[in-house]
mmCIF file of C-alpha atoms in Angstrom:
data_model
loop_
_atom_site.group_PDB
_atom_site.id
_atom_site.type_symbol
_atom_site.label_atom_id
_atom_site.label_comp_id
_atom_site.label_asym_id
_atom_site.label_seq_id
_atom_site.Cartn_x
_atom_site.Cartn_y
_atom_site.Cartn_z
ATOM 1 C CA VAL A 1 4.928 -8.550 1.012
ATOM 2 C CA GLN A 2 7.449 -6.151 -0.476
ATOM 3 C CA LEU A 3 7.026 -2.440 -1.104
ATOM 4 C CA GLN A 4 9.137 -0.439 -3.541
ATOM 5 C CA ALA A 5 8.822 3.332 -3.454
ATOM 6 C CA SER A 6 9.988 5.495 -6.330
ATOM 7 C CA GLY A 7 9.595 8.930 -7.863
ATOM 8 C CA GLY A 8 11.393 11.083 -5.355
ATOM 9 C CA GLY A 9 13.717 13.856 -6.439
ATOM 10 C CA LEU A 10 14.585 17.522 -6.283
ATOM 11 C CA VAL A 11 11.877 20.082 -6.973
ATOM 12 C CA GLN A 12 11.541 23.813 -6.465
ATOM 13 C CA ALA A 13 9.100 25.236 -3.970
ATOM 14 C CA GLY A 14 5.654 25.514 -5.511
ATOM 15 C CA GLY A 15 6.311 22.583 -7.807
ATOM 16 C CA SER A 16 4.761 19.137 -7.989
ATOM 17 C CA LEU A 17 5.966 15.587 -7.708
ATOM 18 C CA ARG A 18 4.307 12.176 -7.696
ATOM 19 C CA VAL A 19 5.762 9.307 -5.742
ATOM 20 C CA SER A 20 4.665 5.725 -6.290
ATOM 21 C CA CYS A 21 4.810 2.524 -4.309
ATOM 22 C CA ALA A 22 4.618 -0.855 -6.012
ATOM 23 C CA VAL A 23 3.486 -3.670 -3.758
ATOM 24 C CA SER A 24 4.064 -7.352 -4.294
ATOM 25 C CA GLY A 25 1.486 -9.801 -3.090
ATOM 26 C CA ARG A 26 -1.805 -11.061 -4.395
ATOM 27 C CA THR A 27 -3.856 -9.437 -1.661
ATOM 28 C CA PHE A 28 -2.842 -5.820 -2.304
ATOM 29 C CA SER A 29 -6.465 -4.869 -2.865
ATOM 30 C CA SER A 30 -7.230 -5.823 0.732
ATOM 31 C CA TYR A 31 -4.465 -3.689 2.249
ATOM 32 C CA TYR A 32 -5.000 -0.347 3.901
ATOM 33 C CA MET A 33 -2.137 1.802 2.597
ATOM 34 C CA GLY A 34 -0.352 4.782 4.051
ATOM 35 C CA TRP A 35 2.397 7.275 3.363
ATOM 36 C CA PHE A 36 4.668 8.567 6.092
ATOM 37 C CA ARG A 37 7.685 10.841 5.966
ATOM 38 C CA GLN A 38 10.754 11.523 8.034
ATOM 39 C CA ALA A 39 12.730 14.731 7.812
ATOM 40 C CA PRO A 40 16.337 14.936 9.017
ATOM 41 C CA GLY A 41 16.467 15.032 12.787
ATOM 42 C CA LYS A 42 12.734 14.509 13.146
ATOM 43 C CA GLU A 43 10.455 11.624 13.923
ATOM 44 C CA ARG A 44 8.514 9.792 11.262
ATOM 45 C CA GLU A 45 5.127 11.387 10.724
ATOM 46 C CA PHE A 46 1.876 10.442 9.064
ATOM 47 C CA VAL A 47 1.113 11.985 5.680
ATOM 48 C CA ALA A 48 -1.867 10.213 4.125
ATOM 49 C CA ALA A 49 -3.808 6.948 4.126
ATOM 50 C CA ILE A 50 -6.284 5.199 1.854
ATOM 51 C CA ASN A 51 -8.613 2.268 2.369
ATOM 52 C CA TRP A 52 -8.774 -0.834 0.180
ATOM 53 C CA SER A 53 -11.176 0.634 -2.381
ATOM 54 C CA GLY A 54 -9.878 4.178 -2.436
ATOM 55 C CA GLY A 55 -13.188 5.400 -1.159
ATOM 56 C CA SER A 56 -11.792 6.720 2.094
ATOM 57 C CA THR A 57 -8.728 8.878 2.413
ATOM 58 C CA TYR A 58 -7.139 10.713 5.322
ATOM 59 C CA TYR A 59 -4.498 13.420 5.402
ATOM 60 C CA ALA A 60 -2.285 15.171 7.878
ATOM 61 C CA ASP A 61 -3.334 18.780 8.356
ATOM 62 C CA SER A 62 0.032 19.937 7.025
ATOM 63 C CA VAL A 63 -0.631 18.429 3.569
ATOM 64 C CA LYS A 64 -4.402 18.628 3.300
ATOM 65 C CA GLY A 65 -5.435 20.361 0.085
ATOM 66 C CA ARG A 66 -1.967 19.945 -1.456
ATOM 67 C CA PHE A 67 -1.401 16.172 -1.486
ATOM 68 C CA THR A 68 -3.601 13.433 -2.909
ATOM 69 C CA ILE A 69 -3.294 9.732 -2.194
ATOM 70 C CA SER A 70 -4.701 7.232 -4.671
ATOM 71 C CA ARG A 71 -4.321 3.605 -5.611
ATOM 72 C CA ASP A 72 -4.593 1.326 -8.614
ATOM 73 C CA ASN A 73 -5.459 -2.150 -7.385
ATOM 74 C CA ALA A 74 -5.021 -3.625 -10.868
ATOM 75 C CA LYS A 75 -1.390 -2.488 -10.816
ATOM 76 C CA ASN A 76 -0.737 -3.083 -7.100
ATOM 77 C CA THR A 77 0.397 0.501 -6.770
ATOM 78 C CA VAL A 78 -0.347 3.406 -4.476
ATOM 79 C CA PHE A 79 0.461 6.993 -5.387
ATOM 80 C CA LEU A 80 1.035 10.264 -3.592
ATOM 81 C CA GLN A 81 0.566 13.337 -5.759
ATOM 82 C CA MET A 82 2.235 16.318 -4.120
ATOM 83 C CA ASN A 83 1.419 19.829 -5.303
ATOM 84 C CA SER A 84 2.415 23.271 -4.051
ATOM 85 C CA LEU A 85 5.447 21.754 -2.409
ATOM 86 C CA LYS A 86 7.196 23.628 0.375
ATOM 87 C CA PRO A 87 10.743 23.334 1.707
ATOM 88 C CA GLU A 88 9.296 21.842 4.892
ATOM 89 C CA ASP A 89 7.994 18.909 2.830
ATOM 90 C CA THR A 90 11.595 17.775 2.374
ATOM 91 C CA ALA A 91 11.865 14.261 3.789
ATOM 92 C CA VAL A 92 12.226 10.601 3.014
ATOM 93 C CA TYR A 93 8.775 9.356 2.085
ATOM 94 C CA TYR A 94 7.816 5.839 3.090
ATOM 95 C CA CYS A 95 4.873 3.785 1.912
ATOM 96 C CA ALA A 96 3.335 1.281 4.274
ATOM 97 C CA ALA A 97 0.794 -1.501 4.053
ATOM 98 C CA SER A 98 -1.409 -2.822 6.792
ATOM 99 C CA GLY A 99 -2.686 -6.347 6.997
ATOM 100 C CA VAL A 100 -6.270 -5.188 7.135
ATOM 101 C CA ALA A 101 -8.694 -3.624 4.698
ATOM 102 C CA TYR A 102 -10.487 -1.356 7.161
ATOM 103 C CA MET A 103 -9.129 1.020 9.732
ATOM 104 C CA GLY A 104 -10.369 3.983 11.653
ATOM 105 C CA ALA A 105 -9.137 7.426 10.751
ATOM 106 C CA THR A 106 -7.141 7.863 13.950
ATOM 107 C CA GLN A 107 -5.668 4.389 13.759
ATOM 108 C CA SER A 108 -4.533 5.031 10.182
ATOM 109 C CA THR A 109 -2.217 7.774 11.396
ATOM 110 C CA TYR A 110 -0.184 5.443 13.614
ATOM 111 C CA ALA A 111 2.947 3.844 12.150
ATOM 112 C CA ALA A 112 2.327 0.835 14.383
ATOM 113 C CA SER A 113 -0.881 0.128 12.430
ATOM 114 C CA TYR A 114 1.160 -0.902 9.384
ATOM 115 C CA ALA A 115 2.941 -4.234 9.138
ATOM 116 C CA TYR A 116 4.943 -3.716 5.946
ATOM 117 C CA TRP A 117 7.206 -0.864 4.910
ATOM 118 C CA GLY A 118 9.085 0.207 1.820
ATOM 119 C CA GLN A 119 12.627 1.529 1.751
ATOM 120 C CA GLY A 120 11.658 5.165 1.255
ATOM 121 C CA THR A 121 12.240 7.717 -1.464
ATOM 122 C CA LEU A 122 13.844 11.112 -0.873
ATOM 123 C CA VAL A 123 11.954 14.270 -1.767
ATOM 124 C CA THR A 124 13.891 17.511 -1.592
ATOM 125 C CA VAL A 125 12.146 20.853 -2.032
ATOM 126 C CA SER A 126 14.408 23.822 -2.641
ATOM 127 C CA SER A 127 13.431 27.361 -1.725
#
């Protein structure tokens, strides 16, 4: 399984950006997917997660109401739409895939719950 994140860039505070993650593998539709981020000098943190069908989504409190995770199983792609961006959202954003289709909300926030990781895409929000 390989994950390729894209769509990062430089955006002004208050702006929007959508990052994507293309996943190789015929069983993408059975993967629980997540987005994490890591800011300079900080630990990697959970951002959002989505179950195999897209029917269940979970968000970190810091992004709730501003970010939306979605997936297109026909295109083996997961998206993270980021609106009302803030300078503190600046980070490398990583997509991750689990080897399971179902996961509890708490478990979905743990990096250790995901077996496969992309290389990350940098999002920089200027003030």
